[in-house]
Amino acid sequence: MAIEVERPRRFTADEFERMVVAGIFREEERLELIGGEIVEMAPIGHRQAAGIANLNKRLVMGAGDRALVWVQGPARLAIDSVPEPDLALLRLHSYRSGSPRSEDVLLIVEVAESSLRYDRTTKLQLYASAGIPEYWIVSVEGEWIEVCRLPEGDRYRERSRVTRGNTISPLAFPDVTIRVDDVFA
């Protein structure tokens, strides 16, 4: 007797990007491809939006013409993953013809209001596996930033938490100092 096993259909980054271009999804849908699965992202809350805006301002001012700050844009990090991180600090390059790849990314930031567990597990594993050198998880509720550096496999060798009253700097630009208090202003 043969046993039939049903499995979900997984998609590649190529297939997902073709679906986006073809207009299969509604423009207002917030979707990303993670491990071959199309994942619907939670709506952005006011505190999350403020954190993104505050960090965006600090990174743009600090990095200047040395890097591009990519706001909630797609990043093609694996054959089956196209996440849309809240912020990414990218090498200077034109991305008109295609999404940034792992080698273009200097820093990824996820600002978590309702997605903290997901960002600390699934997203962390994805970014580490893709070799993203630095990943910041910003907790809107806890008002702290978890700094993950030195990817190794699907983990980061260094993880630390930076709280209010302290400062943080991206590895790529140690001269850019961001006050944690300013992120939660």
Coordinates of N, CA, C and O in Angstrom, one line a residue:
M1 N 0.8 -1.2 0.0 CA 0.0 0.0 0.0 C 0.9 1.2 0.0 O 1.7 1.4 0.9
A2 N 0.7 2.1 -1.0 CA 1.5 3.3 -1.1 C 0.9 4.4 -0.2 O -0.3 4.6 -0.1
I3 N 1.8 5.2 0.4 CA 1.3 6.3 1.3 C 1.6 7.6 0.5 O 2.8 7.8 0.1
E4 N 0.6 8.4 0.4 CA 0.8 9.7 -0.3 C 1.1 10.7 0.8 O 0.4 10.8 1.8
V5 N 2.1 11.5 0.5 CA 2.5 12.6 1.4 C 2.3 13.9 0.7 O 2.8 14.1 -0.4
E6 N 1.5 14.7 1.4 CA 1.3 16.1 0.8 C 2.2 17.0 1.5 O 2.4 17.0 2.7
R7 N 2.9 17.9 0.6 CA 3.8 18.9 1.1 C 3.4 20.2 0.6 O 2.9 20.3 -0.5
P8 N 3.7 21.3 1.3 CA 3.4 22.6 0.8 C 4.3 22.9 -0.4 O 5.5 22.4 -0.4
R9 N 3.9 23.6 -1.3 CA 4.7 24.0 -2.5 C 5.6 25.2 -2.1 O 5.1 26.2 -1.6
R10 N 6.9 25.0 -2.2 CA 7.8 26.1 -1.9 C 8.2 26.8 -3.1 O 8.2 26.2 -4.2
F11 N 8.6 28.0 -3.0 CA 8.9 28.9 -4.1 C 10.4 29.3 -4.1 O 11.0 29.3 -3.0
T12 N 11.0 29.6 -5.2 CA 12.3 30.1 -5.3 C 12.2 31.6 -5.3 O 11.1 32.2 -5.6
A13 N 13.3 32.2 -5.1 CA 13.4 33.7 -5.2 C 13.0 34.2 -6.6 O 12.3 35.2 -6.7
D14 N 13.5 33.5 -7.6 CA 13.1 33.8 -9.0 C 11.6 33.8 -9.2 O 11.0 34.7 -9.8
E15 N 11.0 32.7 -8.7 CA 9.5 32.6 -8.9 C 8.8 33.7 -8.1 O 7.8 34.3 -8.6
F16 N 9.2 33.9 -6.9 CA 8.6 35.0 -6.1 C 8.7 36.3 -6.7 O 7.7 37.1 -6.8
E17 N 9.9 36.7 -7.2 CA 10.1 38.0 -7.9 C 9.3 38.1 -9.1 O 8.7 39.2 -9.4
R18 N 9.1 37.0 -9.9 CA 8.3 37.0 -11.1 C 6.8 37.3 -10.7 O 6.1 38.0 -11.4
M19 N 6.4 36.7 -9.6 CA 5.0 36.9 -9.1 C 4.8 38.4 -8.7 O 3.7 38.9 -9.0
V20 N 5.7 38.9 -8.1 CA 5.6 40.4 -7.7 C 5.5 41.2 -8.9 O 4.6 42.1 -9.0
V21 N 6.4 41.0 -9.9 CA 6.4 41.8 -11.1 C 5.1 41.6 -11.9 O 4.5 42.6 -12.5
A22 N 4.6 40.4 -11.9 CA 3.3 40.1 -12.6 C 2.1 40.7 -11.9 O 1.0 40.7 -12.5
G23 N 2.3 41.2 -10.7 CA 1.1 41.8 -10.0 C 0.2 40.8 -9.4 O -1.0 41.1 -9.2
I24 N 0.7 39.6 -9.1 CA -0.2 38.6 -8.5 C -0.6 39.0 -7.1 O -1.7 38.7 -6.7
F25 N 0.2 39.7 -6.4 CA -0.1 40.2 -5.0 C -0.7 41.6 -5.1 O -0.3 42.4 -5.9
R26 N -1.5 42.0 -4.1 CA -2.0 43.3 -4.0 C -0.9 44.2 -3.5 O 0.0 43.8 -2.7
E27 N -0.8 45.5 -4.0 CA 0.2 46.4 -3.7 C 0.4 46.6 -2.2 O 1.5 46.8 -1.7
E28 N -0.8 46.6 -1.5 CA -0.7 46.9 -0.1 C -0.3 45.7 0.8 O -0.1 45.8 2.0
E29 N -0.2 44.5 0.2 CA 0.2 43.3 0.9 C 1.7 43.5 1.3 O 2.5 43.8 0.5
R30 N 2.0 43.1 2.5 CA 3.4 43.1 3.0 C 3.8 41.7 3.1 O 3.5 41.0 4.0
L31 N 4.5 41.2 2.0 CA 4.9 39.8 1.9 C 6.4 39.7 1.8 O 7.1 40.6 1.2
E32 N 6.9 38.6 2.2 CA 8.3 38.3 2.0 C 8.5 36.8 1.8 O 7.6 36.0 2.2
L33 N 9.5 36.4 1.2 CA 9.8 34.9 0.9 C 10.8 34.5 1.9 O 12.0 35.0 1.9
I34 N 10.5 33.6 2.8 CA 11.4 33.1 3.8 C 11.5 31.5 3.7 O 10.4 30.9 3.9
G35 N 12.6 31.0 3.4 CA 12.7 29.5 3.3 C 11.7 28.9 2.3 O 11.3 27.8 2.5
G36 N 11.4 29.6 1.2 CA 10.5 29.1 0.2 C 9.1 29.3 0.5 O 8.2 29.1 -0.4
E37 N 8.7 29.9 1.6 CA 7.3 30.1 2.0 C 7.0 31.6 1.9 O 7.8 32.4 2.4
I38 N 5.9 32.0 1.4 CA 5.5 33.3 1.3 C 4.8 33.7 2.7 O 3.9 33.0 3.1
V39 N 5.4 34.7 3.3 CA 5.0 35.0 4.7 C 4.4 36.4 4.7 O 5.0 37.3 4.1
E40 N 3.3 36.5 5.3 CA 2.6 37.8 5.4 C 3.1 38.5 6.7 O 3.1 37.9 7.8
M41 N 3.6 39.7 6.5 CA 4.2 40.5 7.6 C 3.1 41.2 8.4 O 2.1 41.6 7.8
A42 N 3.3 41.4 9.6 CA 2.3 42.2 10.5 C 2.3 43.6 10.0 O 3.3 44.2 9.5
P43 N 1.2 44.3 10.2 CA 1.1 45.7 9.9 C 2.1 46.5 10.8 O 2.4 46.0 11.9
I44 N 2.6 47.6 10.3 CA 3.5 48.4 11.0 C 2.8 49.3 12.0 O 1.9 50.1 11.6
G45 N 3.1 49.2 13.3 CA 2.5 50.1 14.3 C 3.3 51.4 14.4 O 4.3 51.6 13.9
H46 N 2.7 52.3 15.2 CA 3.2 53.7 15.3 C 4.6 53.7 16.0 O 5.5 54.4 15.5
R47 N 4.8 52.9 17.0 CA 6.1 52.8 17.7 C 7.2 52.2 16.8 O 8.3 52.6 16.8
Q48 N 6.8 51.2 16.0 CA 7.7 50.6 15.1 C 8.1 51.6 14.0 O 9.3 51.7 13.7
A49 N 7.1 52.2 13.5 CA 7.4 53.2 12.4 C 8.3 54.3 12.9 O 9.2 54.8 12.2
A50 N 8.1 54.8 14.1 CA 8.9 55.8 14.7 C 10.4 55.3 14.9 O 11.3 56.1 14.6
G51 N 10.5 54.1 15.4 CA 11.9 53.5 15.5 C 12.6 53.4 14.2 O 13.8 53.7 14.1
I52 N 11.9 53.0 13.2 CA 12.5 52.9 11.8 C 12.9 54.2 11.3 O 14.0 54.4 10.8
A53 N 12.0 55.2 11.5 CA 12.3 56.6 11.0 C 13.5 57.2 11.8 O 14.4 57.8 11.2
N54 N 13.6 57.0 13.1 CA 14.7 57.5 13.9 C 16.0 56.9 13.5 O 17.0 57.6 13.4
L55 N 16.0 55.6 13.3 CA 17.2 54.9 12.9 C 17.6 55.2 11.5 O 18.8 55.4 11.2
N56 N 16.7 55.3 10.6 CA 16.9 55.7 9.3 C 17.6 57.1 9.2 O 18.7 57.2 8.6
K57 N 17.1 58.0 10.0 CA 17.7 59.4 10.0 C 19.2 59.3 10.5 O 20.1 59.9 9.9
R58 N 19.4 58.6 11.6 CA 20.8 58.5 12.1 C 21.7 57.8 11.2 O 22.9 58.2 11.0
L59 N 21.3 56.7 10.5 CA 22.1 56.0 9.6 C 22.4 56.8 8.4 O 23.6 56.8 7.9
V60 N 21.4 57.5 7.8 CA 21.6 58.3 6.6 C 22.6 59.4 6.9 O 23.6 59.7 6.2
M61 N 22.4 60.1 8.1 CA 23.3 61.2 8.4 C 24.7 60.7 8.7 O 25.7 61.3 8.3
G62 N 24.8 59.5 9.4 CA 26.1 59.0 9.7 C 26.9 58.4 8.5 O 28.1 58.7 8.4
A63 N 26.2 57.6 7.7 CA 26.9 57.0 6.6 C 27.1 57.9 5.4 O 28.1 57.8 4.7
G64 N 26.3 58.9 5.3 CA 26.4 59.9 4.2 C 26.5 59.2 2.9 O 25.7 58.4 2.5
D65 N 27.5 59.6 2.1 CA 27.7 59.1 0.8 C 28.5 57.8 0.7 O 28.9 57.3 -0.3
R66 N 28.8 57.2 1.9 CA 29.6 56.0 2.0 C 28.8 54.7 1.8 O 29.3 53.6 1.6
A67 N 27.5 54.8 2.0 CA 26.6 53.6 1.9 C 25.2 54.1 1.6 O 24.9 55.3 1.7
L68 N 24.3 53.1 1.2 CA 22.9 53.4 1.0 C 22.1 52.8 2.1 O 22.3 51.6 2.5
V69 N 21.2 53.6 2.6 CA 20.2 53.1 3.6 C 19.0 52.6 2.9 O 18.3 53.4 2.2
W70 N 18.7 51.3 2.9 CA 17.6 50.7 2.2 C 16.5 50.5 3.2 O 16.6 49.8 4.2
V71 N 15.3 51.1 3.0 CA 14.2 51.1 3.9 C 13.1 50.2 3.4 O 12.5 50.4 2.3
Q72 N 12.9 49.1 4.1 CA 11.8 48.2 3.9 C 11.8 47.7 2.4 O 10.7 47.6 1.8
G73 N 13.0 47.5 1.9 CA 13.1 47.0 0.5 C 13.5 45.5 0.5 O 14.1 45.0 1.5
P74 N 13.3 44.8 -0.6 CA 13.6 43.4 -0.7 C 15.2 43.2 -0.8 O 15.9 44.0 -1.3
A75 N 15.6 42.1 -0.2 CA 17.0 41.7 -0.3 C 17.0 40.2 -0.6 O 16.5 39.4 0.1
R76 N 17.7 39.9 -1.7 CA 17.7 38.5 -2.1 C 18.9 37.8 -1.5 O 20.0 37.9 -1.9
L77 N 18.6 37.1 -0.4 CA 19.7 36.5 0.5 C 19.9 35.0 0.3 O 20.9 34.5 0.8
A78 N 19.0 34.3 -0.4 CA 19.2 32.9 -0.6 C 18.3 32.5 -1.8 O 17.5 33.3 -2.3
I79 N 18.5 31.3 -2.3 CA 17.8 30.9 -3.5 C 16.3 30.8 -3.2 O 15.5 30.9 -4.1
D80 N 15.9 30.8 -1.9 CA 14.5 30.7 -1.5 C 14.1 31.7 -0.5 O 13.1 31.5 0.2
S81 N 14.8 32.8 -0.4 CA 14.5 33.8 0.6 C 14.7 35.2 0.1 O 15.8 35.6 -0.3
V82 N 13.7 36.0 0.2 CA 13.7 37.4 -0.2 C 13.0 38.2 0.9 O 11.8 38.6 0.8
P83 N 13.7 38.4 2.0 CA 13.1 39.2 3.1 C 13.0 40.7 2.8 O 13.7 41.1 1.9
E84 N 12.2 41.4 3.5 CA 12.2 42.9 3.4 C 12.4 43.4 4.8 O 11.5 43.8 5.5
P85 N 13.7 43.5 5.2 CA 14.1 44.1 6.5 C 13.6 45.5 6.6 O 13.5 46.2 5.6
D86 N 13.4 45.9 7.9 CA 13.0 47.3 8.1 C 14.1 48.3 7.6 O 13.7 49.3 6.9
L87 N 15.3 48.0 7.8 CA 16.5 48.8 7.3 C 17.6 47.9 7.0 O 17.8 46.9 7.6
A88 N 18.3 48.3 5.9 CA 19.6 47.7 5.6 C 20.6 48.7 5.2 O 20.2 49.7 4.5
L89 N 21.8 48.6 5.6 CA 22.9 49.4 5.2 C 23.6 48.7 4.1 O 24.1 47.6 4.3
L90 N 23.7 49.3 2.9 CA 24.2 48.6 1.7 C 25.4 49.2 1.2 O 25.6 50.5 1.3
R91 N 26.2 48.4 0.5 CA 27.4 49.0 -0.3 C 26.8 49.9 -1.4 O 25.7 49.6 -1.9
L92 N 27.5 50.9 -1.7 CA 27.1 51.8 -2.8 C 27.1 51.1 -4.1 O 28.1 50.5 -4.5
H93 N 25.9 51.1 -4.7 CA 25.7 50.3 -6.0 C 24.3 50.7 -6.5 O 23.5 51.1 -5.6
S94 N 24.0 50.6 -7.7 CA 22.7 50.8 -8.2 C 21.9 49.5 -8.1 O 22.4 48.5 -8.5
Y95 N 20.7 49.6 -7.5 CA 19.9 48.4 -7.3 C 18.6 48.5 -8.2 O 17.6 47.8 -7.9
R96 N 18.7 49.3 -9.2 CA 17.5 49.4 -10.1 C 17.2 48.1 -10.9 O 16.1 47.8 -11.2
S97 N 18.2 47.3 -11.2 CA 18.0 46.1 -12.0 C 17.8 44.9 -11.2 O 17.6 43.8 -11.7
G98 N 18.0 45.0 -9.8 CA 17.8 43.8 -9.0 C 18.0 44.1 -7.5 O 18.7 45.0 -7.2
S99 N 17.5 43.2 -6.7 CA 17.6 43.4 -5.3 C 19.0 43.2 -4.8 O 19.8 42.5 -5.4
P100 N 19.3 43.8 -3.7 CA 20.7 43.6 -3.1 C 20.8 42.1 -2.8 O 19.9 41.4 -2.5
R101 N 22.1 41.7 -2.8 CA 22.4 40.3 -2.5 C 23.2 40.3 -1.1 O 23.6 41.4 -0.7
S102 N 23.4 39.2 -0.6 CA 24.1 39.1 0.7 C 25.4 39.9 0.7 O 25.7 40.5 1.7
E103 N 26.2 39.8 -0.3 CA 27.5 40.5 -0.4 C 27.4 42.0 -0.4 O 28.3 42.7 -0.1
D104 N 26.2 42.5 -0.7 CA 25.9 43.9 -0.7 C 25.6 44.5 0.7 O 25.6 45.7 0.9
V105 N 25.2 43.6 1.6 CA 24.6 44.1 2.9 C 25.7 44.2 4.0 O 26.5 43.2 4.2
L106 N 25.8 45.4 4.6 CA 26.7 45.6 5.7 C 26.0 45.4 7.0 O 26.6 45.0 8.0
L107 N 24.7 45.7 7.1 CA 24.0 45.7 8.3 C 22.5 45.5 8.0 O 22.0 46.1 7.0
I108 N 21.8 44.7 8.7 CA 20.3 44.6 8.6 C 19.8 44.9 10.0 O 20.3 44.5 11.0
V109 N 18.7 45.7 10.0 CA 18.0 46.1 11.2 C 16.5 45.7 11.1 O 15.8 46.0 10.1
E110 N 16.0 44.9 12.1 CA 14.6 44.7 12.2 C 14.1 45.4 13.5 O 14.7 45.2 14.6
V111 N 13.1 46.2 13.3 CA 12.5 46.9 14.5 C 11.2 46.1 14.8 O 10.3 46.0 14.0
A112 N 11.2 45.5 16.0 CA 10.1 44.6 16.4 C 9.2 45.1 17.4 O 9.5 45.5 18.5
E113 N 7.9 45.2 17.0 CA 6.8 45.5 17.9 C 6.1 44.3 18.2 O 5.8 43.9 19.4
S114 N 5.6 43.5 17.2 CA 4.9 42.3 17.5 C 5.7 41.0 16.9 O 5.2 39.9 17.1
S115 N 6.8 41.3 16.3 CA 7.6 40.2 15.7 C 8.9 39.8 16.4 O 9.7 39.2 15.8
L116 N 9.0 40.2 17.6 CA 10.3 40.0 18.3 C 10.8 38.5 18.3 O 11.9 38.3 18.0
R117 N 9.9 37.6 18.6 CA 10.3 36.2 18.7 C 10.8 35.7 17.3 O 11.8 35.0 17.1
Y118 N 10.0 36.1 16.3 CA 10.3 35.7 14.9 C 11.7 36.3 14.5 O 12.5 35.6 13.8
D119 N 11.9 37.6 14.8 CA 13.1 38.2 14.4 C 14.3 37.7 15.1 O 15.4 37.6 14.6
R120 N 14.1 37.2 16.4 CA 15.2 36.6 17.2 C 15.5 35.1 16.8 O 16.5 34.6 17.3
T121 N 14.6 34.5 16.1 CA 14.8 33.1 15.7 C 14.9 32.9 14.2 O 16.0 32.9 13.6
T122 N 13.8 32.9 13.5 CA 13.8 32.7 12.0 C 14.6 33.7 11.3 O 15.5 33.3 10.4
K123 N 14.4 35.0 11.5 CA 15.2 36.0 10.8 C 16.7 35.9 11.1 O 17.5 36.0 10.3
L124 N 17.0 35.7 12.4 CA 18.4 35.7 12.8 C 19.1 34.5 12.1 O 20.2 34.7 11.6
Q125 N 18.4 33.3 12.0 CA 19.0 32.2 11.4 C 19.2 32.5 9.9 O 20.2 32.1 9.3
L126 N 18.2 33.1 9.2 CA 18.3 33.4 7.8 C 19.5 34.4 7.6 O 20.3 34.2 6.7
Y127 N 19.6 35.5 8.4 CA 20.6 36.5 8.1 C 22.0 35.9 8.4 O 23.0 36.2 7.7
A128 N 22.1 35.1 9.5 CA 23.4 34.5 9.8 C 23.8 33.5 8.7 O 25.0 33.5 8.2
S129 N 22.9 32.7 8.2 CA 23.2 31.7 7.1 C 23.6 32.4 5.9 O 24.4 31.9 5.1
A130 N 23.0 33.6 5.6 CA 23.4 34.4 4.4 C 24.7 35.1 4.6 O 25.2 35.7 3.6
G131 N 25.3 35.1 5.7 CA 26.6 35.7 6.0 C 26.5 37.2 6.2 O 27.5 37.9 6.0
I132 N 25.3 37.7 6.6 CA 25.2 39.1 6.9 C 26.1 39.4 8.1 O 25.9 38.9 9.2
P133 N 27.0 40.3 8.0 CA 28.0 40.5 9.0 C 27.5 41.1 10.3 O 28.1 40.9 11.4
E134 N 26.4 41.8 10.3 CA 25.8 42.4 11.5 C 24.3 42.5 11.3 O 23.8 42.9 10.3
Y135 N 23.6 42.2 12.4 CA 22.2 42.2 12.5 C 21.7 42.9 13.8 O 22.2 42.4 14.9
W136 N 20.9 43.9 13.7 CA 20.4 44.5 14.9 C 18.9 44.2 15.0 O 18.1 44.4 14.1
I137 N 18.5 43.8 16.2 CA 17.1 43.6 16.5 C 16.7 44.6 17.6 O 17.2 44.7 18.7
V138 N 15.7 45.5 17.2 CA 15.3 46.6 18.0 C 14.0 46.2 18.7 O 13.0 46.0 18.0
S139 N 14.0 46.1 20.0 CA 12.7 45.8 20.7 C 12.0 47.1 21.1 O 12.5 47.9 21.9
V140 N 10.9 47.4 20.4 CA 10.1 48.6 20.7 C 9.6 48.5 22.2 O 9.6 49.5 22.9
E141 N 9.1 47.3 22.6 CA 8.6 47.2 23.9 C 9.7 47.3 25.0 O 9.5 48.0 26.0
G142 N 10.8 46.6 24.8 CA 11.8 46.6 25.8 C 12.8 47.8 25.8 O 13.6 48.1 26.7
E143 N 12.7 48.5 24.6 CA 13.6 49.7 24.4 C 15.1 49.3 24.5 O 15.8 50.0 25.2
W144 N 15.4 48.3 23.8 CA 16.8 47.8 23.7 C 17.1 47.4 22.3 O 16.2 47.1 21.5
I145 N 18.4 47.3 22.0 CA 18.8 46.8 20.7 C 19.8 45.6 20.9 O 20.8 45.7 21.6
E146 N 19.4 44.5 20.3 CA 20.3 43.3 20.4 C 21.2 43.4 19.1 O 20.8 43.5 18.0
V147 N 22.5 43.3 19.4 CA 23.5 43.4 18.3 C 24.1 42.0 18.1 O 24.6 41.4 19.0
C148 N 24.0 41.5 16.9 CA 24.5 40.2 16.5 C 25.6 40.4 15.4 O 25.3 41.1 14.4
R149 N 26.7 39.8 15.7 CA 27.9 40.0 14.8 C 28.6 38.7 14.7 O 28.5 37.8 15.5
L150 N 29.4 38.6 13.6 CA 30.2 37.5 13.3 C 29.4 36.2 13.0 O 29.3 35.3 13.9
P151 N 28.7 36.1 11.9 CA 27.9 35.0 11.5 C 28.7 33.7 11.4 O 29.9 33.7 10.9
E152 N 28.1 32.6 11.9 CA 28.8 31.3 11.8 C 27.6 30.3 11.7 O 26.9 30.1 12.7
G153 N 27.5 29.7 10.5 CA 26.4 28.8 10.3 C 25.1 29.6 10.3 O 25.0 30.6 9.7
D154 N 24.1 29.1 11.1 CA 22.9 29.8 11.3 C 22.8 30.6 12.6 O 21.7 30.9 13.1
R155 N 23.9 31.0 13.1 CA 24.0 31.7 14.4 C 25.0 32.9 14.3 O 25.7 32.9 13.3
Y156 N 25.0 33.7 15.3 CA 26.0 34.7 15.4 C 26.9 34.4 16.6 O 26.4 34.1 17.7
R157 N 28.2 34.5 16.4 CA 29.1 34.2 17.5 C 29.0 35.3 18.6 O 29.2 35.0 19.8
E158 N 28.8 36.5 18.2 CA 28.7 37.6 19.2 C 27.3 38.1 19.3 O 26.7 38.5 18.2
R159 N 26.7 38.2 20.5 CA 25.4 38.8 20.7 C 25.4 39.6 22.0 O 25.9 39.1 23.0
S160 N 25.0 40.8 21.9 CA 24.9 41.7 23.1 C 23.7 42.6 23.0 O 23.2 42.8 21.9
R161 N 23.3 43.1 24.1 CA 22.2 43.9 24.2 C 22.6 45.3 24.7 O 23.4 45.5 25.6
V162 N 22.2 46.3 23.9 CA 22.5 47.7 24.2 C 21.2 48.4 24.7 O 20.2 48.3 24.0
T163 N 21.3 49.1 25.8 CA 20.1 49.7 26.4 C 20.1 51.2 26.4 O 21.2 51.8 26.1
R164 N 19.0 51.8 26.8 CA 19.0 53.3 26.9 C 20.2 53.8 27.7 O 20.7 53.1 28.6
G165 N 20.6 55.0 27.4 CA 21.8 55.5 28.1 C 23.1 55.2 27.5 O 24.2 55.7 27.9
N166 N 23.1 54.3 26.5 CA 24.3 53.8 25.8 C 24.2 54.2 24.3 O 23.2 54.7 23.8
T167 N 25.3 53.9 23.6 CA 25.4 54.2 22.2 C 25.8 52.9 21.4 O 26.2 51.9 22.0
I168 N 25.5 53.0 20.1 CA 25.8 51.8 19.3 C 26.4 52.4 18.0 O 26.1 53.5 17.5
S169 N 27.3 51.6 17.4 CA 27.9 51.9 16.1 C 27.9 50.7 15.2 O 28.2 49.6 15.6
P170 N 27.6 50.9 13.9 CA 27.7 49.7 13.0 C 29.2 49.4 12.8 O 30.1 50.2 12.8
L171 N 29.4 48.1 12.6 CA 30.8 47.6 12.4 C 31.4 48.3 11.2 O 32.6 48.6 11.2
A172 N 30.6 48.4 10.1 CA 31.2 49.0 8.9 C 31.6 50.5 9.0 O 32.4 51.0 8.3
F173 N 30.9 51.2 10.0 CA 31.2 52.6 10.2 C 31.3 52.9 11.7 O 30.4 53.5 12.3
P174 N 32.4 52.5 12.3 CA 32.5 52.7 13.8 C 32.5 54.2 14.2 O 32.2 54.5 15.3
D175 N 32.7 55.1 13.2 CA 32.6 56.5 13.5 C 31.2 57.0 13.6 O 30.9 58.1 14.1
V176 N 30.2 56.2 13.2 CA 28.8 56.6 13.3 C 28.3 56.1 14.7 O 28.1 54.9 14.9
T177 N 28.0 57.1 15.5 CA 27.5 56.8 16.9 C 26.1 57.1 17.0 O 25.7 58.3 16.7
I178 N 25.3 56.1 17.4 CA 23.8 56.3 17.6 C 23.5 56.1 19.0 O 23.8 55.1 19.6
R179 N 22.8 57.1 19.6 CA 22.3 57.0 21.0 C 21.1 56.2 21.0 O 20.2 56.4 20.2
V180 N 21.0 55.1 21.8 CA 19.9 54.3 21.9 C 18.6 55.1 22.3 O 17.5 54.9 21.7
D181 N 18.8 56.1 23.1 CA 17.7 56.9 23.5 C 17.0 57.6 22.3 O 15.8 57.8 22.3
D182 N 17.9 58.0 21.3 CA 17.3 58.6 20.1 C 16.5 57.7 19.3 O 15.6 58.2 18.5
V183 N 16.7 56.4 19.3 CA 15.9 55.4 18.6 C 14.5 55.4 19.1 O 13.6 55.2 18.3
F184 N 14.4 55.6 20.4 CA 13.1 55.5 21.0 C 12.5 56.8 21.4 O 11.6 56.9 22.2
A185 N 12.9 57.9 20.8 CA 12.4 59.2 21.0 C 11.0 59.4 20.5 O 10.6 58.8 19.6

